[in-house]
C-alpha cells in the first residue's frame, strides 16, 4: 500500500500524524510526505519534511490531504491542484480531513457534492461550488472527506478495513493504544477517557471530579491515543463536539 500525504505551509501536524500512524502500520505500507517543493513545510505542531515532490509521483493507492491553517493559500497552488486531479484518476482513494476538503473542492474533485469539513471552512467550500455535509465522514465514489480530529483517525481505519480487512484495522488499533499511552503507574479510576477529553478541550468536569494531575509522574497522553479511543465510543465523540471551544 503506497500512501501520499500532501503537505503545505500551515498543514496540521496532528492530522499528518493520525493518517501516517494508522496507515503506516498496514501490511507492506509505504507512507510518503509529498509537496510542491523539496524541503520542509511548517504548520501547527511542527514541520513536515517532503519525501517526494508532486511531479515525482505517478500513482499511489491512497492520497491524503490533511487540514491546515494555510488551506486558502494552498488552494491557489496549481501544482497541488494538478496533483490531486491526477490522483483522482489513478489512486484507489483520495481522502481529505478538516479544511483539506477545501483543497479537493478547489481542484474540482468534489464535483459540486457536499463534503465534511472543519466547521469554520463552510464559506471557503462554497466558494468552490460545494457545500457542507453535517456528517463527520462522507464517502462519494473514491473520495472521502471528514471533519477532522476524531474523524481523521476514523477515516484512516476505514481505509485500512476497505483495503486489508477488519482484522488488520483491529490489530493497528490495539498497537496504537499500546504505544500511545504506556501505563507506567496505576491510573486513578476517575482518569477515564472522557476525563482526558475534557482536559484536551477544556470542558467542565462533573461536581466532585478532581482535576488531572499534571505532575511529571504521570505518563503523557498523546492526542492520537485519545482519538483512537474516540473512534469506537460515540459518547466520547459527543463530549468533544459539545466542547465550549467549538462554537458555530
JSON list of C-alpha atoms in Angstrom, two decimals:
[
{"chain": "A", "resi": 1, "resn": "UNK", "atom": "CA", "xyz": [0.00, 0.00, 0.00]},
{"chain": "A", "resi": 2, "resn": "UNK", "atom": "CA", "xyz": [1.54, 3.30, -1.09]},
{"chain": "A", "resi": 3, "resn": "UNK", "atom": "CA", "xyz": [0.22, 6.39, 0.71]},
{"chain": "A", "resi": 4, "resn": "UNK", "atom": "CA", "xyz": [0.94, 10.01, -0.20]},
{"chain": "A", "resi": 5, "resn": "UNK", "atom": "CA", "xyz": [0.22, 12.66, 2.44]},
{"chain": "A", "resi": 6, "resn": "UNK", "atom": "CA", "xyz": [0.06, 16.16, 0.99]},
{"chain": "A", "resi": 7, "resn": "UNK", "atom": "CA", "xyz": [1.94, 18.81, 2.97]},
{"chain": "A", "resi": 8, "resn": "UNK", "atom": "CA", "xyz": [1.92, 22.57, 2.55]},
{"chain": "A", "resi": 9, "resn": "UNK", "atom": "CA", "xyz": [2.59, 25.69, 4.62]},
{"chain": "A", "resi": 10, "resn": "UNK", "atom": "CA", "xyz": [0.25, 25.62, 7.61]},
{"chain": "A", "resi": 11, "resn": "UNK", "atom": "CA", "xyz": [-0.60, 21.89, 7.46]},
{"chain": "A", "resi": 12, "resn": "UNK", "atom": "CA", "xyz": [-1.64, 20.39, 10.79]},
{"chain": "A", "resi": 13, "resn": "UNK", "atom": "CA", "xyz": [0.98, 18.05, 12.22]},
{"chain": "A", "resi": 14, "resn": "UNK", "atom": "CA", "xyz": [-1.65, 16.18, 14.26]},
{"chain": "A", "resi": 15, "resn": "UNK", "atom": "CA", "xyz": [-3.62, 15.21, 11.16]},
{"chain": "A", "resi": 16, "resn": "UNK", "atom": "CA", "xyz": [-0.48, 14.14, 9.31]},
{"chain": "A", "resi": 17, "resn": "UNK", "atom": "CA", "xyz": [0.38, 12.00, 12.34]},
{"chain": "A", "resi": 18, "resn": "UNK", "atom": "CA", "xyz": [-3.10, 10.48, 12.52]},
{"chain": "A", "resi": 19, "resn": "UNK", "atom": "CA", "xyz": [-3.05, 9.20, 8.95]},
{"chain": "A", "resi": 20, "resn": "UNK", "atom": "CA", "xyz": [0.63, 8.27, 8.92]},
{"chain": "A", "resi": 21, "resn": "UNK", "atom": "CA", "xyz": [0.37, 6.36, 12.21]},
{"chain": "A", "resi": 22, "resn": "UNK", "atom": "CA", "xyz": [-2.67, 4.31, 11.21]},
{"chain": "A", "resi": 23, "resn": "UNK", "atom": "CA", "xyz": [-1.92, 3.71, 7.53]},
{"chain": "A", "resi": 24, "resn": "UNK", "atom": "CA", "xyz": [1.78, 3.25, 8.19]},
{"chain": "A", "resi": 25, "resn": "UNK", "atom": "CA", "xyz": [1.03, 0.12, 10.22]},
{"chain": "A", "resi": 26, "resn": "UNK", "atom": "CA", "xyz": [-0.85, -1.54, 7.37]},
{"chain": "A", "resi": 27, "resn": "UNK", "atom": "CA", "xyz": [0.83, -4.51, 5.73]},
{"chain": "A", "resi": 28, "resn": "UNK", "atom": "CA", "xyz": [3.50, -3.56, 3.17]},
{"chain": "A", "resi": 29, "resn": "UNK", "atom": "CA", "xyz": [2.71, 0.14, 3.67]},
{"chain": "A", "resi": 30, "resn": "UNK", "atom": "CA", "xyz": [4.88, 2.94, 2.35]},
{"chain": "A", "resi": 31, "resn": "UNK", "atom": "CA", "xyz": [3.92, 6.41, 3.62]},
{"chain": "A", "resi": 32, "resn": "UNK", "atom": "CA", "xyz": [5.35, 9.43, 1.80]},
{"chain": "A", "resi": 33, "resn": "UNK", "atom": "CA", "xyz": [5.07, 13.12, 2.54]},
{"chain": "A", "resi": 34, "resn": "UNK", "atom": "CA", "xyz": [4.63, 14.91, -0.79]},
{"chain": "A", "resi": 35, "resn": "UNK", "atom": "CA", "xyz": [4.75, 18.61, -1.58]},
{"chain": "A", "resi": 36, "resn": "UNK", "atom": "CA", "xyz": [5.27, 21.20, -4.28]},
{"chain": "A", "resi": 37, "resn": "UNK", "atom": "CA", "xyz": [8.98, 21.58, -3.48]},
{"chain": "A", "resi": 38, "resn": "UNK", "atom": "CA", "xyz": [11.81, 19.89, -1.66]},
{"chain": "A", "resi": 39, "resn": "UNK", "atom": "CA", "xyz": [12.49, 20.72, 1.97]},
{"chain": "A", "resi": 40, "resn": "UNK", "atom": "CA", "xyz": [10.01, 21.07, 4.83]},
{"chain": "A", "resi": 41, "resn": "UNK", "atom": "CA", "xyz": [6.67, 22.77, 5.38]},
{"chain": "A", "resi": 42, "resn": "UNK", "atom": "CA", "xyz": [5.83, 24.28, 8.77]},
{"chain": "A", "resi": 43, "resn": "UNK", "atom": "CA", "xyz": [2.47, 24.23, 10.48]},
{"chain": "A", "resi": 44, "resn": "UNK", "atom": "CA", "xyz": [0.84, 23.94, 13.90]},
{"chain": "A", "resi": 45, "resn": "UNK", "atom": "CA", "xyz": [2.57, 21.16, 15.80]},
{"chain": "A", "resi": 46, "resn": "UNK", "atom": "CA", "xyz": [5.79, 21.04, 13.79]},
{"chain": "A", "resi": 47, "resn": "UNK", "atom": "CA", "xyz": [7.35, 20.74, 10.35]},
{"chain": "A", "resi": 48, "resn": "UNK", "atom": "CA", "xyz": [6.77, 18.05, 7.74]},
{"chain": "A", "resi": 49, "resn": "UNK", "atom": "CA", "xyz": [9.68, 17.04, 5.52]},
{"chain": "A", "resi": 50, "resn": "UNK", "atom": "CA", "xyz": [8.98, 16.26, 1.86]},
{"chain": "A", "resi": 51, "resn": "UNK", "atom": "CA", "xyz": [9.94, 12.79, 0.63]},
{"chain": "A", "resi": 52, "resn": "UNK", "atom": "CA", "xyz": [8.89, 13.38, -2.98]},
{"chain": "A", "resi": 53, "resn": "UNK", "atom": "CA", "xyz": [7.63, 16.33, -4.98]},
{"chain": "A", "resi": 54, "resn": "UNK", "atom": "CA", "xyz": [4.24, 16.24, -6.69]},
{"chain": "A", "resi": 55, "resn": "UNK", "atom": "CA", "xyz": [5.89, 15.87, -10.11]},
{"chain": "A", "resi": 56, "resn": "UNK", "atom": "CA", "xyz": [7.79, 12.81, -8.91]},
{"chain": "A", "resi": 57, "resn": "UNK", "atom": "CA", "xyz": [4.62, 10.83, -8.07]},
{"chain": "A", "resi": 58, "resn": "UNK", "atom": "CA", "xyz": [2.69, 8.98, -10.75]},
{"chain": "A", "resi": 59, "resn": "UNK", "atom": "CA", "xyz": [0.43, 6.71, -8.74]},
{"chain": "A", "resi": 60, "resn": "UNK", "atom": "CA", "xyz": [-0.43, 5.86, -5.15]},
{"chain": "A", "resi": 61, "resn": "UNK", "atom": "CA", "xyz": [-3.08, 3.72, -3.51]},
{"chain": "A", "resi": 62, "resn": "UNK", "atom": "CA", "xyz": [-4.22, 6.49, -1.13]},
{"chain": "A", "resi": 63, "resn": "UNK", "atom": "CA", "xyz": [-3.75, 10.25, -1.42]},
{"chain": "A", "resi": 64, "resn": "UNK", "atom": "CA", "xyz": [-4.36, 12.12, 1.85]},
{"chain": "A", "resi": 65, "resn": "UNK", "atom": "CA", "xyz": [-4.96, 15.86, 2.21]},
{"chain": "A", "resi": 66, "resn": "UNK", "atom": "CA", "xyz": [-4.78, 16.92, 5.88]},
{"chain": "A", "resi": 67, "resn": "UNK", "atom": "CA", "xyz": [-6.29, 20.17, 7.04]},
{"chain": "A", "resi": 68, "resn": "UNK", "atom": "CA", "xyz": [-4.30, 23.25, 7.91]},
{"chain": "A", "resi": 69, "resn": "UNK", "atom": "CA", "xyz": [-4.32, 26.96, 8.53]},
{"chain": "A", "resi": 70, "resn": "UNK", "atom": "CA", "xyz": [-2.84, 27.54, 5.08]},
{"chain": "A", "resi": 71, "resn": "UNK", "atom": "CA", "xyz": [-5.61, 25.82, 3.14]},
{"chain": "A", "resi": 72, "resn": "UNK", "atom": "CA", "xyz": [-6.84, 29.00, 1.42]},
{"chain": "A", "resi": 73, "resn": "UNK", "atom": "CA", "xyz": [-3.35, 29.79, 0.13]},
{"chain": "A", "resi": 74, "resn": "UNK", "atom": "CA", "xyz": [-2.69, 26.16, -0.80]},
{"chain": "A", "resi": 75, "resn": "UNK", "atom": "CA", "xyz": [-5.94, 26.05, -2.79]},
{"chain": "A", "resi": 76, "resn": "UNK", "atom": "CA", "xyz": [-4.37, 28.51, -5.24]},
{"chain": "A", "resi": 77, "resn": "UNK", "atom": "CA", "xyz": [-1.32, 26.30, -5.86]},
{"chain": "A", "resi": 78, "resn": "UNK", "atom": "CA", "xyz": [-1.57, 24.94, -9.43]},
{"chain": "A", "resi": 79, "resn": "UNK", "atom": "CA", "xyz": [0.94, 22.16, -8.71]},
{"chain": "A", "resi": 80, "resn": "UNK", "atom": "CA", "xyz": [-1.14, 20.89, -5.80]},
{"chain": "A", "resi": 81, "resn": "UNK", "atom": "CA", "xyz": [-4.38, 21.07, -7.79]},
{"chain": "A", "resi": 82, "resn": "UNK", "atom": "CA", "xyz": [-2.83, 19.22, -10.73]},
{"chain": "A", "resi": 83, "resn": "UNK", "atom": "CA", "xyz": [-1.54, 16.52, -8.39]},
{"chain": "A", "resi": 84, "resn": "UNK", "atom": "CA", "xyz": [-4.98, 15.99, -6.87]},
{"chain": "A", "resi": 85, "resn": "UNK", "atom": "CA", "xyz": [-6.60, 15.75, -10.32]},
{"chain": "A", "resi": 86, "resn": "UNK", "atom": "CA", "xyz": [-4.10, 13.05, -11.28]},
{"chain": "A", "resi": 87, "resn": "UNK", "atom": "CA", "xyz": [-4.69, 11.21, -8.01]},
{"chain": "A", "resi": 88, "resn": "UNK", "atom": "CA", "xyz": [-8.47, 11.21, -8.54]},
{"chain": "A", "resi": 89, "resn": "UNK", "atom": "CA", "xyz": [-7.87, 9.31, -11.78]},
{"chain": "A", "resi": 90, "resn": "UNK", "atom": "CA", "xyz": [-5.20, 6.90, -10.56]},
{"chain": "A", "resi": 91, "resn": "UNK", "atom": "CA", "xyz": [-5.46, 6.42, -6.76]},
{"chain": "A", "resi": 92, "resn": "UNK", "atom": "CA", "xyz": [-7.80, 3.91, -5.19]},
{"chain": "A", "resi": 93, "resn": "UNK", "atom": "CA", "xyz": [-8.89, 6.55, -2.65]},
{"chain": "A", "resi": 94, "resn": "UNK", "atom": "CA", "xyz": [-8.46, 10.27, -2.11]},
{"chain": "A", "resi": 95, "resn": "UNK", "atom": "CA", "xyz": [-9.23, 11.41, 1.43]},
{"chain": "A", "resi": 96, "resn": "UNK", "atom": "CA", "xyz": [-9.30, 14.90, 2.94]},
{"chain": "A", "resi": 97, "resn": "UNK", "atom": "CA", "xyz": [-9.62, 15.88, 6.57]},
{"chain": "A", "resi": 98, "resn": "UNK", "atom": "CA", "xyz": [-10.85, 19.13, 8.06]},
{"chain": "A", "resi": 99, "resn": "UNK", "atom": "CA", "xyz": [-10.02, 22.09, 5.80]},
{"chain": "A", "resi": 100, "resn": "UNK", "atom": "CA", "xyz": [-8.29, 19.71, 3.40]},
{"chain": "A", "resi": 101, "resn": "UNK", "atom": "CA", "xyz": [-11.69, 19.25, 1.76]},
{"chain": "A", "resi": 102, "resn": "UNK", "atom": "CA", "xyz": [-11.39, 22.85, 0.54]},
{"chain": "A", "resi": 103, "resn": "UNK", "atom": "CA", "xyz": [-8.33, 21.78, -1.49]},
{"chain": "A", "resi": 104, "resn": "UNK", "atom": "CA", "xyz": [-10.33, 18.96, -3.07]},
{"chain": "A", "resi": 105, "resn": "UNK", "atom": "CA", "xyz": [-13.09, 21.42, -3.98]},
{"chain": "A", "resi": 106, "resn": "UNK", "atom": "CA", "xyz": [-10.57, 23.87, -5.45]},
{"chain": "A", "resi": 107, "resn": "UNK", "atom": "CA", "xyz": [-9.14, 21.08, -7.63]},
{"chain": "A", "resi": 108, "resn": "UNK", "atom": "CA", "xyz": [-12.62, 20.07, -8.80]},
{"chain": "A", "resi": 109, "resn": "UNK", "atom": "CA", "xyz": [-12.63, 16.66, -7.11]},
{"chain": "A", "resi": 110, "resn": "UNK", "atom": "CA", "xyz": [-15.91, 17.21, -5.27]},
{"chain": "A", "resi": 111, "resn": "UNK", "atom": "CA", "xyz": [-17.86, 17.89, -8.49]},
{"chain": "A", "resi": 112, "resn": "UNK", "atom": "CA", "xyz": [-20.36, 20.01, -6.57]},
{"chain": "A", "resi": 113, "resn": "UNK", "atom": "CA", "xyz": [-21.10, 17.35, -3.96]},
{"chain": "A", "resi": 114, "resn": "UNK", "atom": "CA", "xyz": [-21.34, 18.35, -0.30]},
{"chain": "A", "resi": 115, "resn": "UNK", "atom": "CA", "xyz": [-18.40, 17.36, 1.87]},
{"chain": "A", "resi": 116, "resn": "UNK", "atom": "CA", "xyz": [-17.44, 17.04, 5.51]},
{"chain": "A", "resi": 117, "resn": "UNK", "atom": "CA", "xyz": [-15.07, 19.77, 6.62]},
{"chain": "A", "resi": 118, "resn": "UNK", "atom": "CA", "xyz": [-13.97, 21.92, 9.55]},
{"chain": "A", "resi": 119, "resn": "UNK", "atom": "CA", "xyz": [-16.85, 23.91, 10.97]},
{"chain": "A", "resi": 120, "resn": "UNK", "atom": "CA", "xyz": [-15.17, 27.21, 10.07]},
{"chain": "A", "resi": 121, "resn": "UNK", "atom": "CA", "xyz": [-14.48, 26.26, 6.44]},
{"chain": "A", "resi": 122, "resn": "UNK", "atom": "CA", "xyz": [-18.03, 26.34, 5.08]},
{"chain": "A", "resi": 123, "resn": "UNK", "atom": "CA", "xyz": [-17.64, 29.65, 3.23]},
{"chain": "A", "resi": 124, "resn": "UNK", "atom": "CA", "xyz": [-14.39, 28.51, 1.61]},
{"chain": "A", "resi": 125, "resn": "UNK", "atom": "CA", "xyz": [-16.01, 25.28, 0.50]},
{"chain": "A", "resi": 126, "resn": "UNK", "atom": "CA", "xyz": [-18.94, 27.14, -1.03]},
{"chain": "A", "resi": 127, "resn": "UNK", "atom": "CA", "xyz": [-16.53, 29.41, -2.87]},
{"chain": "A", "resi": 128, "resn": "UNK", "atom": "CA", "xyz": [-15.52, 26.41, -4.95]},
{"chain": "A", "resi": 129, "resn": "UNK", "atom": "CA", "xyz": [-19.04, 25.19, -5.65]},
{"chain": "A", "resi": 130, "resn": "UNK", "atom": "CA", "xyz": [-19.63, 22.70, -2.85]},
{"chain": "A", "resi": 131, "resn": "UNK", "atom": "CA", "xyz": [-21.49, 22.81, 0.44]},
{"chain": "A", "resi": 132, "resn": "UNK", "atom": "CA", "xyz": [-21.01, 21.43, 3.93]},
{"chain": "A", "resi": 133, "resn": "UNK", "atom": "CA", "xyz": [-22.31, 17.99, 4.80]},
{"chain": "A", "resi": 134, "resn": "UNK", "atom": "CA", "xyz": [-23.01, 17.86, 8.53]},
{"chain": "A", "resi": 135, "resn": "UNK", "atom": "CA", "xyz": [-21.93, 14.22, 8.81]},
{"chain": "A", "resi": 136, "resn": "UNK", "atom": "CA", "xyz": [-18.45, 13.77, 10.25]},
{"chain": "A", "resi": 137, "resn": "UNK", "atom": "CA", "xyz": [-17.39, 11.42, 7.43]},
{"chain": "A", "resi": 138, "resn": "UNK", "atom": "CA", "xyz": [-18.67, 11.38, 3.83]},
{"chain": "A", "resi": 139, "resn": "UNK", "atom": "CA", "xyz": [-17.73, 8.97, 1.03]},
{"chain": "A", "resi": 140, "resn": "UNK", "atom": "CA", "xyz": [-18.59, 9.81, -2.59]},
{"chain": "A", "resi": 141, "resn": "UNK", "atom": "CA", "xyz": [-17.07, 7.33, -5.00]},
{"chain": "A", "resi": 142, "resn": "UNK", "atom": "CA", "xyz": [-13.37, 7.05, -4.25]},
{"chain": "A", "resi": 143, "resn": "UNK", "atom": "CA", "xyz": [-13.30, 10.45, -2.48]},
{"chain": "A", "resi": 144, "resn": "UNK", "atom": "CA", "xyz": [-13.67, 10.54, 1.30]},
{"chain": "A", "resi": 145, "resn": "UNK", "atom": "CA", "xyz": [-13.95, 13.71, 3.39]},
{"chain": "A", "resi": 146, "resn": "UNK", "atom": "CA", "xyz": [-14.11, 14.07, 7.17]},
{"chain": "A", "resi": 147, "resn": "UNK", "atom": "CA", "xyz": [-14.40, 16.91, 9.63]},
{"chain": "A", "resi": 148, "resn": "UNK", "atom": "CA", "xyz": [-11.03, 16.28, 11.31]},
{"chain": "A", "resi": 149, "resn": "UNK", "atom": "CA", "xyz": [-9.82, 15.34, 14.78]},
{"chain": "A", "resi": 150, "resn": "UNK", "atom": "CA", "xyz": [-11.64, 12.12, 15.70]},
{"chain": "A", "resi": 151, "resn": "UNK", "atom": "CA", "xyz": [-12.91, 11.52, 12.17]},
{"chain": "A", "resi": 152, "resn": "UNK", "atom": "CA", "xyz": [-9.40, 11.73, 10.69]},
{"chain": "A", "resi": 153, "resn": "UNK", "atom": "CA", "xyz": [-8.48, 8.63, 12.68]},
{"chain": "A", "resi": 154, "resn": "UNK", "atom": "CA", "xyz": [-11.83, 7.07, 11.82]},
{"chain": "A", "resi": 155, "resn": "UNK", "atom": "CA", "xyz": [-11.26, 7.67, 8.10]},
{"chain": "A", "resi": 156, "resn": "UNK", "atom": "CA", "xyz": [-7.81, 6.12, 8.30]},
{"chain": "A", "resi": 157, "resn": "UNK", "atom": "CA", "xyz": [-9.23, 2.99, 9.95]},
{"chain": "A", "resi": 158, "resn": "UNK", "atom": "CA", "xyz": [-11.98, 2.77, 7.33]},
{"chain": "A", "resi": 159, "resn": "UNK", "atom": "CA", "xyz": [-9.36, 2.83, 4.59]},
{"chain": "A", "resi": 160, "resn": "UNK", "atom": "CA", "xyz": [-7.46, 0.01, 6.26]},
{"chain": "A", "resi": 161, "resn": "UNK", "atom": "CA", "xyz": [-10.66, -2.01, 6.55]},
{"chain": "A", "resi": 162, "resn": "UNK", "atom": "CA", "xyz": [-11.55, -1.45, 2.89]},
{"chain": "A", "resi": 163, "resn": "UNK", "atom": "CA", "xyz": [-8.12, -2.48, 1.66]},
{"chain": "A", "resi": 164, "resn": "UNK", "atom": "CA", "xyz": [-6.81, -5.01, 4.20]},
{"chain": "A", "resi": 165, "resn": "UNK", "atom": "CA", "xyz": [-9.91, -6.05, 6.15]},
{"chain": "A", "resi": 166, "resn": "UNK", "atom": "CA", "xyz": [-11.32, -5.70, 9.65]},
{"chain": "A", "resi": 167, "resn": "UNK", "atom": "CA", "xyz": [-8.67, -7.86, 11.32]},
{"chain": "A", "resi": 168, "resn": "UNK", "atom": "CA", "xyz": [-5.92, -5.53, 10.12]},
{"chain": "A", "resi": 169, "resn": "UNK", "atom": "CA", "xyz": [-7.74, -2.47, 11.48]},
{"chain": "A", "resi": 170, "resn": "UNK", "atom": "CA", "xyz": [-8.24, -4.19, 14.84]},
{"chain": "A", "resi": 171, "resn": "UNK", "atom": "CA", "xyz": [-4.54, -5.05, 15.04]},
{"chain": "A", "resi": 172, "resn": "UNK", "atom": "CA", "xyz": [-3.48, -1.48, 14.22]},
{"chain": "A", "resi": 173, "resn": "UNK", "atom": "CA", "xyz": [-5.91, -0.01, 16.75]},
{"chain": "A", "resi": 174, "resn": "UNK", "atom": "CA", "xyz": [-4.50, -2.22, 19.52]},
{"chain": "A", "resi": 175, "resn": "UNK", "atom": "CA", "xyz": [-0.93, -1.32, 18.56]},
{"chain": "A", "resi": 176, "resn": "UNK", "atom": "CA", "xyz": [-1.59, 2.43, 18.65]},
{"chain": "A", "resi": 177, "resn": "UNK", "atom": "CA", "xyz": [-3.33, 2.28, 22.00]},
{"chain": "A", "resi": 178, "resn": "UNK", "atom": "CA", "xyz": [-0.46, 0.30, 23.46]},
{"chain": "A", "resi": 179, "resn": "UNK", "atom": "CA", "xyz": [2.16, 2.70, 22.11]},
{"chain": "A", "resi": 180, "resn": "UNK", "atom": "CA", "xyz": [0.25, 5.89, 22.80]},
{"chain": "A", "resi": 181, "resn": "UNK", "atom": "CA", "xyz": [-0.44, 5.50, 26.50]},
{"chain": "A", "resi": 182, "resn": "UNK", "atom": "CA", "xyz": [2.05, 3.41, 28.45]},
{"chain": "A", "resi": 183, "resn": "UNK", "atom": "CA", "xyz": [0.79, 2.70, 31.97]},
{"chain": "A", "resi": 184, "resn": "UNK", "atom": "CA", "xyz": [3.92, 3.49, 33.93]},
{"chain": "A", "resi": 185, "resn": "UNK", "atom": "CA", "xyz": [1.95, 3.74, 37.17]},
{"chain": "A", "resi": 186, "resn": "UNK", "atom": "CA", "xyz": [-1.62, 2.96, 38.26]},
{"chain": "A", "resi": 187, "resn": "UNK", "atom": "CA", "xyz": [-4.16, 5.37, 36.81]},
{"chain": "A", "resi": 188, "resn": "UNK", "atom": "CA", "xyz": [-6.87, 6.56, 39.22]},
{"chain": "A", "resi": 189, "resn": "UNK", "atom": "CA", "xyz": [-10.36, 5.34, 38.36]},
{"chain": "A", "resi": 190, "resn": "UNK", "atom": "CA", "xyz": [-11.58, 8.82, 37.58]},
{"chain": "A", "resi": 191, "resn": "UNK", "atom": "CA", "xyz": [-8.93, 9.12, 34.86]},
{"chain": "A", "resi": 192, "resn": "UNK", "atom": "CA", "xyz": [-11.26, 7.68, 32.27]},
{"chain": "A", "resi": 193, "resn": "UNK", "atom": "CA", "xyz": [-11.02, 8.54, 28.61]},
{"chain": "A", "resi": 194, "resn": "UNK", "atom": "CA", "xyz": [-13.84, 11.06, 28.94]},
{"chain": "A", "resi": 195, "resn": "UNK", "atom": "CA", "xyz": [-11.84, 12.93, 31.60]},
{"chain": "A", "resi": 196, "resn": "UNK", "atom": "CA", "xyz": [-8.86, 13.06, 29.27]},
{"chain": "A", "resi": 197, "resn": "UNK", "atom": "CA", "xyz": [-11.08, 14.52, 26.55]},
{"chain": "A", "resi": 198, "resn": "UNK", "atom": "CA", "xyz": [-12.21, 17.23, 28.97]},
{"chain": "A", "resi": 199, "resn": "UNK", "atom": "CA", "xyz": [-8.56, 18.01, 29.68]},
{"chain": "A", "resi": 200, "resn": "UNK", "atom": "CA", "xyz": [-7.88, 18.40, 25.98]},
{"chain": "A", "resi": 201, "resn": "UNK", "atom": "CA", "xyz": [-10.88, 20.58, 25.15]},
{"chain": "A", "resi": 202, "resn": "UNK", "atom": "CA", "xyz": [-11.17, 22.48, 28.41]},
{"chain": "A", "resi": 203, "resn": "UNK", "atom": "CA", "xyz": [-14.69, 21.32, 29.17]},
{"chain": "A", "resi": 204, "resn": "UNK", "atom": "CA", "xyz": [-16.22, 21.31, 32.67]},
{"chain": "A", "resi": 205, "resn": "UNK", "atom": "CA", "xyz": [-16.00, 18.29, 34.96]},
{"chain": "A", "resi": 206, "resn": "UNK", "atom": "CA", "xyz": [-18.81, 16.80, 36.97]},
{"chain": "A", "resi": 207, "resn": "UNK", "atom": "CA", "xyz": [-19.04, 18.06, 40.55]},
{"chain": "A", "resi": 208, "resn": "UNK", "atom": "CA", "xyz": [-16.52, 16.36, 42.80]},
{"chain": "A", "resi": 209, "resn": "UNK", "atom": "CA", "xyz": [-14.34, 15.11, 39.96]},
{"chain": "A", "resi": 210, "resn": "UNK", "atom": "CA", "xyz": [-10.68, 16.02, 40.56]},
{"chain": "A", "resi": 211, "resn": "UNK", "atom": "CA", "xyz": [-8.56, 17.86, 38.04]},
{"chain": "A", "resi": 212, "resn": "UNK", "atom": "CA", "xyz": [-5.92, 15.88, 36.21]},
{"chain": "A", "resi": 213, "resn": "UNK", "atom": "CA", "xyz": [-2.55, 15.63, 37.90]},
{"chain": "A", "resi": 214, "resn": "UNK", "atom": "CA", "xyz": [-0.05, 17.24, 35.55]},
{"chain": "A", "resi": 215, "resn": "UNK", "atom": "CA", "xyz": [2.93, 16.19, 37.65]},
{"chain": "A", "resi": 216, "resn": "UNK", "atom": "CA", "xyz": [5.90, 14.60, 35.94]},
{"chain": "A", "resi": 217, "resn": "UNK", "atom": "CA", "xyz": [4.96, 11.26, 37.48]},
{"chain": "A", "resi": 218, "resn": "UNK", "atom": "CA", "xyz": [2.00, 10.78, 35.16]},
{"chain": "A", "resi": 219, "resn": "UNK", "atom": "CA", "xyz": [2.88, 9.47, 31.69]},
{"chain": "A", "resi": 220, "resn": "UNK", "atom": "CA", "xyz": [1.97, 11.81, 28.84]},
{"chain": "A", "resi": 221, "resn": "UNK", "atom": "CA", "xyz": [-1.21, 11.07, 26.90]},
{"chain": "A", "resi": 222, "resn": "UNK", "atom": "CA", "xyz": [-0.89, 11.75, 23.19]},
{"chain": "A", "resi": 223, "resn": "UNK", "atom": "CA", "xyz": [-3.89, 13.19, 21.38]},
{"chain": "A", "resi": 224, "resn": "UNK", "atom": "CA", "xyz": [-3.65, 10.30, 18.92]},
{"chain": "A", "resi": 225, "resn": "UNK", "atom": "CA", "xyz": [-4.18, 7.65, 21.59]},
{"chain": "A", "resi": 226, "resn": "UNK", "atom": "CA", "xyz": [-7.23, 9.54, 22.84]},
{"chain": "A", "resi": 227, "resn": "UNK", "atom": "CA", "xyz": [-8.59, 9.87, 19.30]},
{"chain": "A", "resi": 228, "resn": "UNK", "atom": "CA", "xyz": [-8.22, 6.14, 18.71]},
{"chain": "A", "resi": 229, "resn": "UNK", "atom": "CA", "xyz": [-10.40, 5.57, 21.78]},
{"chain": "A", "resi": 230, "resn": "UNK", "atom": "CA", "xyz": [-12.96, 8.06, 20.48]},
{"chain": "A", "resi": 231, "resn": "UNK", "atom": "CA", "xyz": [-13.41, 6.27, 17.16]},
{"chain": "A", "resi": 232, "resn": "UNK", "atom": "CA", "xyz": [-15.36, 3.46, 18.84]},
{"chain": "A", "resi": 233, "resn": "UNK", "atom": "CA", "xyz": [-17.06, 5.47, 21.56]},
{"chain": "A", "resi": 234, "resn": "UNK", "atom": "CA", "xyz": [-19.85, 7.77, 20.42]},
{"chain": "A", "resi": 235, "resn": "UNK", "atom": "CA", "xyz": [-20.36, 9.12, 23.96]},
{"chain": "A", "resi": 236, "resn": "UNK", "atom": "CA", "xyz": [-16.82, 10.46, 23.97]},
{"chain": "A", "resi": 237, "resn": "UNK", "atom": "CA", "xyz": [-17.22, 11.85, 20.48]},
{"chain": "A", "resi": 238, "resn": "UNK", "atom": "CA", "xyz": [-20.32, 13.78, 21.52]},
{"chain": "A", "resi": 239, "resn": "UNK", "atom": "CA", "xyz": [-18.46, 15.12, 24.56]},
{"chain": "A", "resi": 240, "resn": "UNK", "atom": "CA", "xyz": [-15.74, 16.51, 22.34]},
{"chain": "A", "resi": 241, "resn": "UNK", "atom": "CA", "xyz": [-18.20, 18.06, 19.90]},
{"chain": "A", "resi": 242, "resn": "UNK", "atom": "CA", "xyz": [-20.04, 19.78, 22.79]},
{"chain": "A", "resi": 243, "resn": "UNK", "atom": "CA", "xyz": [-16.82, 21.45, 23.91]},
{"chain": "A", "resi": 244, "resn": "UNK", "atom": "CA", "xyz": [-17.22, 25.18, 24.64]},
{"chain": "A", "resi": 245, "resn": "UNK", "atom": "CA", "xyz": [-14.27, 25.80, 22.31]},
{"chain": "A", "resi": 246, "resn": "UNK", "atom": "CA", "xyz": [-16.40, 24.71, 19.38]},
{"chain": "A", "resi": 247, "resn": "UNK", "atom": "CA", "xyz": [-18.92, 27.46, 18.74]},
{"chain": "A", "resi": 248, "resn": "UNK", "atom": "CA", "xyz": [-20.84, 27.74, 15.49]}
]
